[in-house]
Amino acid sequence: MANLFKRIFSEHGAKNVVTLFHKPSNAASTRVLTLLKQVNAQAAAHATEDQASSHQSQNKLERVEFELDVTEAPPTADQLKNIIDYLGGPSAVSKVISGAQDEPDAVRRLKADGDSFKRPLVVDWNQGKVVAGDHESEILSLLNSISKDSGKA
């Protein structure tokens, strides 16, 4: 299913959607939100500069704008399953759901208590990549992998 999303997005040249599962009262989550906003603003500024400059600079792999989706809601069960897959499968459930042993347990715990979901969590749905926590270098690496060529089939 994740490959289907990737193919659909890349065929239509849509922007990558990066979702931050956010908790405003969590300082780490607020830092991640600030970082994502700054990186997206810089990418937008560079995109505008590129439009006015020569086409030679557009051939380089550069970070491009992404659609930033910030939500305080926990993921849906389907989103959670994708997140777990992106993180490497069943062994990753405890990275996103406190105390979960496996995927069915994670879904059950999520439905019972949305606060069991660990935030911040950054998801690039197009690339199928996730960063759990406020690991700035990992988040920047994820964002740097969004290149101008990622939207081309």
Backbone as a ProteinNet text record, in pm:
[ID]
protein_1_A
[PRIMARY]
MANLFKRIFSEHGAKNVVTLFHKPSNAASTRVLTLLKQVNAQAAAHATEDQASSHQSQNKLERVEFELDVTEAPPTADQLKNIIDYLGGPSAVSKVISGAQDEPDAVRRLKADGDSFKRPLVVDWNQGKVVAGDHESEILSLLNSISKDSGKA
[TERTIARY]
82.5	0	87.2	196.5	286.4	344.5	379.1	432.5	329.7	203	96.1	92.5	101.7	102.7	221.4	339.4	459	440	384.8	366.8	266.4	156.2	54	111.6	180.4	236.8	339.5	429.7	536.4	483.4	380.8	326.5	261.9	205.5	136.1	220.7	343.7	433	387.6	308.6	259.9	372.3	358	454.7	449.3	562.8	564.9	482.1	408.1	334.8	413.5	453.8	525	432.7	399.8	310.2	389.2	359.5	411.8	297.3	309.6	215.9	269.7	196.1	245	168.5	240.6	180.2	236.3	156.9	206.9	268.1	221.7	274.7	409.5	452.9	579.5	686.5	788.5	893.6	963.5	988.7	1055.4	969.4	840.5	749.1	746.9	750.8	752.2	881	993.8	1121.7	1115.7	1057.4	1046.5	956.8	847.2	757.4	832.4	908.5	985.8	1085.7	1156.1	1253.1	1185.5	1074.1	1003.7	956.9	905.7	860.9	978.4	1091	1209	1259.9	1271.7	1322.2	1228.7	1098.5	1002.1	1006.7	1020.8	1030.4	1155.7	1267.6	1391.9	1377.1	1311.3	1291.1	1203.4	1100.8	1012.6	1089.7	1176.9	1257.1	1351.5	1414.2	1506.3	1431.4	1310.9	1231.9	1200.5	1168	1138.8	1264.1	1378.6	1505.6	1537.4	1514.9	1544.7	1461.6	1337.2	1251.1	1305.4	1375.3	1428.5	1570.7	1634.9	1775	1785.8	1907.8	1929.1	1883.7	1858.8	1812.6	1924.2	2049.1	2160.6	2150.5	2110.6	2102.6	1990.5	1893	1780.4	1814.7	1929.3	1968.4	2026.7	2065.2	2122.6	2012.2	2050.6	1957.2	1950.3	1836.3	1818.4	1691.6	1686.6	1566.2	1455	1338.4	1225.6	1116.7	1022.6	910.7	834.8	776.9	690.4	566.3	461	338.2	346.5	349	359.2	219.9	193.2	65.6	94.6	41.4	63	-68.9	-65.3	-186.7	-159	-252.9	-243.4	-315.2	-391.6	-464.2	-367.6	-395.2	-312.7	-343.6	-259.8	-285.4	-406.3	-462.2	-566.2	-499.5	-579.1	-523	-443.2	-494	-421.9	-291.2	-295.1	-172.2	-70.9	-119.1	-30.2	36.7	-39.1	18	126.5	100.7	202.3	325.9	305.9	417.7	504.8	441.5	514.9	593.7	530.2	600.3	720.1	700.8	808.6	925.9	895	999.4	1069.8	1018.9	1087	1004.5	876.6	791.4	761.1	714	664.6	760.9	888.9	985.1	986.2	921.7	923.6	801.7	707.5	582.8	606.5	703.8	727.7	787	836.8	887.1	773.2	653.2	541.7	425.2	407.9	299	357.5	340.2	394.3	341.7	433.1	397.8	347.8	338.2	284.1	382.9	329	409.8	416.3	306.1	298.4	197.3	178.3	90.3	-54.7	-116.5	-254.4	-264.6	-164.7	-161.7	-148.3	-66.4	-48.5	-178.9	-249.1	-377.3	-477.7	-482.3	-574.9	-543.9	-416.4	-377.1	-406.6	-384.5	-411.6	-559.9	-645.1	-790	-836.3	-774.3	-813	-765.8	-645.9	-587.4	-493.2	-539.9	-459.4	-330.3	-324.5	-202.2	-90.6	-123.2	-17.3	72.5	25.6	103.2	212.5	337.2	452.4	471.9	484	508.4	635.4	704.1	675.1	712.9	643.8	671.7	654.5	757.1	756.3	746.4	650.1	628.1	630.6	713.8	711	636.3	510.7	424.1	468.4	520.4	560.8	681.5	780.3	902	891.4	788.2	774.5	881.1	908.1	1010.5	951.7	1006	957.7	1076	1060.6	1154.7	1073	1101.6	1035.7	1122.5	1063.9	1138.6	1187.1	1274.2	1320.3	1465.4	1500.8	1637	1657.3	1709.9	1721.7	1798.4	1909.2	1989.4	1910.7	1833.3	1752.2	1641.2	1580.8	1474.2	1531.6	1647.3	1710.3	1749.9	1796.5	1830.8	1706.1	1596.5	1470.3	1431	1438.1	1397.3	1494.2	1622.7	1720.6	1699.8	1639.6	1617.6	1499.3	1427.2	1320.9	1389.9	1417	1487.2	1391.1	1437.2	1354.9	1324.2	1412.3	1389.3	1290.1	1254.9	1163	1023.5	989.1	856.8	847.2	956.2	956.4	955.9	877.2	870.4	980.8
-118.9	0	125.7	123	238.3	265.9	159.7	179.1	241.2	209.2	269.1	419.5	461.6	604.5	672.8	611.2	668.8	687	583.7	589.2	697	706.8	807.1	946.7	972	1104.8	1139.8	1047.3	1079.6	1095.8	1020.1	1031.6	1167.4	1225	1351.8	1470.8	1445.7	1553.9	1633.7	1575.3	1645.2	1662.7	1765.3	1786.4	1670.3	1642.2	1544.6	1600.2	1514	1552.7	1500.7	1593.7	1559.6	1594.1	1493.2	1512.9	1512.1	1610.1	1611.4	1577.3	1465.5	1433.6	1508.8	1610.5	1715.5	1717.6	1755.6	1779.2	1912.2	2020.3	2153.8	2165.3	2087.1	2095.1	2024.1	1955.2	1881.6	1970.2	2007	2097	2039.9	1909.5	1846.4	1860.3	1842.1	1852.8	1995.8	2092.8	2233	2265.8	2210.6	2231.1	2172.1	2054.2	1990.1	2072.6	2123.6	2207.1	2330	2394.2	2512	2475.9	2364.5	2319	2294.9	2223.7	2193	2320.3	2415	2541.4	2618	2619.4	2690.4	2627.1	2496.5	2427.3	2448.2	2441.3	2459.6	2602.8	2700.4	2841	2863.3	2803	2815.6	2751.7	2637.9	2570.1	2655	2717.9	2804.1	2924.3	2982.7	3097.8	3058.8	2941.7	2896	2863	2810.9	2779.2	2907.1	3012.8	3140.7	3195.9	3184.8	3230.3	3150.5	3019.4	2934.6	2973.6	3013.7	3051.7	3174.4	3260.5	3382.6	3366.7	3254.7	3235.5	3147.1	3118.1	3032.8	2890.4	2816.8	2678.8	2585.3	2628	2543.1	2507.3	2602.3	2574.7	2477.2	2465.4	2377	2230.7	2205	2067	2000.4	2078.5	2022.6	1960.2	1858.2	1802.4	1896.9	1953.8	2046.8	2010	2052.7	2034.1	2116.9	2060	2132.3	2146.4	2232.1	2253.4	2122.5	2114.2	2001.5	2058.4	1982.6	2024.8	1978.3	2073.1	2041.3	2028.3	1910.5	1880.2	1859.3	1947.6	1936.6	1895.6	1786.8	1739.4	1701.8	1736.7	1697.2	1564.6	1520.7	1394	1277.4	1166.5	1047.6	995.4	909.7	855.8	762.2	744.1	642.6	506.3	402.6	266.4	236.4	278.4	254.8	333	458.8	538	473.3	426.4	361.2	239.4	159.4	41.1	81.6	187.1	235.7	286	360.7	413.8	300	196.6	80.9	13.9	-0.3	-57.9	28.4	160.6	252.5	243.7	217.7	209.3	73.2	-21.8	-150.5	-268.9	-249.7	-362.5	-378.2	-496.9	-521.8	-486.9	-497.6	-466.6	-317.7	-235.3	-90.6	-37.3	-123.7	-73.5	6.1	-35	34.8	174.6	202.7	336.8	437.6	387	478.9	464.2	347.3	325.6	270.9	345.8	305.3	169.5	77.8	-52.3	-154.4	-118.6	-211.6	-324.6	-444.4	-562.7	-598.7	-572.3	-603.4	-509.7	-522.1	-430.1	-434.3	-552	-552.9	-488.4	-513.2	-452.2	-300.5	-254.4	-110.9	-45.4	-107.8	-53.4	-49.7	-158.4	-163.9	-52.1	-36.9	66.8	206.8	226.8	357	391.3	292.9	317	341.1	272.6	285.3	416.8	461.7	581.6	647.2	753.7	825	880.1	898.1	950	846.1	720.3	618.4	637.4	718	746.7	847.6	813.2	897.1	1008	1128.3	1244.9	1313.3	1384	1412.2	1294.2	1288.9	1188	1255.3	1246.8	1308.7	1198.3	1212.5	1110.8	1175.7	1123.5	1160.4	1047	1070.1	966	925	1018.9	989.5	896.9	924.6	842.7	722.4	719.3	608.7	611.4	731.5	746.6	812.1	773.1	822.8	854.7	963.4	992.1	1004	916.3	919	1000	1098.5	1181.4	1309.8	1378.4	1509.9	1505.7	1401.3	1383.4	1473.6	1593.5	1694.6	1644.8	1575.2	1529.8	1429.9	1343.5	1247.2	1318	1418.2	1493.9	1568.5	1632.7	1704.9	1609.4	1491.4	1391	1350.4	1329	1295.1	1407	1530.8	1644.5	1666	1642.6	1657.7	1553.6	1441.8	1337.9	1371	1476.3	1523.8	1611.9	1556.1	1631.2	1669.3	1758.2	1800.4	1682.7	1583.7	1467.6	1368.9	1384.7	1288.3	1298.3	1408.7	1424.4	1377.4	1324.6	1280.5	1129	1074	928.5	877.2
0	0	0	76.4	81.8	-56.9	-130.7	-264.8	-357.6	-337.3	-416	-392.4	-264.5	-232.9	-299.7	-290.9	-351.3	-501	-567.5	-711.7	-749.6	-675.5	-705	-690.3	-580.2	-557.8	-663.9	-695.6	-789.2	-931.3	-969.7	-1104	-1126.4	-1023.9	-1038.9	-995.8	-953.2	-916.7	-795.7	-709.7	-591.5	-490.5	-407.4	-300.4	-202.5	-143.4	-34.9	80.6	145.4	265.2	384.5	469.6	591.9	707.7	785.7	899.1	1028.5	1111.9	1248.1	1340.7	1410.1	1517.3	1638.5	1678.2	1767.6	1899.7	2004.1	2134.5	2185.1	2178.2	2212	2351.7	2446.6	2583.5	2597.7	2492.6	2492.8	2428.7	2506.2	2456.3	2333.7	2332.7	2217.8	2092.7	2108.5	1996	1941.4	2030.3	1989.2	1914.4	1959.6	1888.9	1747.6	1735.8	1605	1513.1	1565	1484.4	1433	1519	1479.2	1370	1387.6	1288.4	1152.9	1153.1	1028.3	958.2	1035	975.8	915.2	985.7	934.5	805.4	803.3	684.9	566.8	590.5	482.1	429.5	519.6	476.9	392.9	433.4	356.7	218.8	212.8	84.4	-6.7	50.7	-28.5	-80.8	0.1	-42.2	-154.6	-143.6	-248	-376.6	-364.4	-483.6	-559.7	-489.5	-553.1	-620.6	-552.7	-611.5	-736.3	-734.9	-849.7	-971	-947.9	-1058.8	-1131	-1059.3	-1117.8	-1169.4	-1137.1	-1175.9	-1298.6	-1335.8	-1453.1	-1422.9	-1527.5	-1512.1	-1469	-1477.8	-1436.7	-1289.2	-1205.8	-1062.2	-1030.4	-1119.8	-1094	-1118.9	-1178.6	-1202.6	-1079.4	-979.1	-857.3	-772.1	-695.4	-598.8	-480	-456.3	-346.5	-271.5	-148.1	-69.8	-132.9	-144.7	-202	-97	-130.2	-39.7	-17.3	97.9	128.9	194.3	190.4	256.1	400.5	492.5	634.8	693.7	744.9	809.6	957.6	1040.5	1184.8	1248.1	1323.8	1388.7	1533.5	1618.1	1757.9	1781.6	1683.2	1694.5	1676	1740.2	1714.2	1574.2	1520.8	1386.9	1387.6	1269.9	1254.7	1263.1	1273.9	1278.5	1151.9	1035.7	909.9	906	951.1	955.8	1049.4	1164.4	1260.5	1198.6	1126.2	1060.7	961.3	882.9	788.2	861.7	968.9	1047.6	1099.4	1152.4	1204.3	1091.5	974.3	858.7	820	814.6	776.9	874.9	1001.7	1104.1	1107.1	1031.4	1025	1070.8	1093.8	1126.2	1274	1313.1	1448.1	1560.8	1536.3	1642.7	1677.7	1594.3	1614.8	1690	1725.3	1785.5	1913.7	1992.8	2119.4	2098.2	1977.5	1947.3	1933.8	1904	1879.4	1976.8	2036.2	2131.6	2261.5	2367.7	2497.9	2539.9	2570.9	2624.2	2524.7	2397	2297.5	2269.4	2252.1	2226.1	2077.6	2005.5	1863.6	1799	1668.6	1597	1647.2	1663.7	1715.1	1854.5	1938.7	2071.6	2059.7	1964.9	1944	1900.5	1807.4	1759.9	1874.4	1954.7	2068.2	2167.8	2201.5	2297.5	2244.1	2114.9	2053.9	2063.2	2033.6	2040.6	2183.7	2278.5	2419.1	2480.1	2438.1	2497.7	2397.9	2332.9	2233.9	2291	2423.9	2486.1	2491.9	2460.5	2456.1	2334.4	2239.3	2118.5	2152.7	2119	2153.7	2050.2	2100.6	2016.5	2063	1978.7	1837.7	1747.8	1636.6	1535.5	1399.7	1316.5	1184	1079.8	988	884.9	747	659.6	517.9	448.5	418.9	363.6	223.7	145.9	9.2	5.6	89.2	90.9	183.9	267.6	361.8	469	522.8	625.4	749.1	865.5	993.7	1084.2	1160.8	1268.2	1396.3	1490.9	1621	1716.3	1781.5	1874.6	1811.8	1884.9	1839.4	1791.3	1721.9	1671.5	1549.5	1574.4	1469.9	1348.4	1369.5	1255.8	1170	1232.4	1156.4	1079.8	1143.3	1076.8	957.1	975.7	864.7	753.3	788	687.4	608.4	677.3	610.6	515	561.8	479.1	363	385	278.4	168.6	202.1	102	10	44.3	-44.9	-148.8	-263.9	-368	-479.3	-563	-676.6	-768.9	-768.4	-854.9	-794.4	-665.4	-602.9	-659.7	-721.6	-778.2	-921.6	-976.4	-1115.2	-1121.9	-1210.7	-1225.2	-1312.1
[MASK]
+++++++++++++++++++++++++++++++++++++++++++++++++++++++++++++++++++++++++++++++++++++++++++++++++++++++++++++++++++++++++++++++++++++++++++++++++++++++++

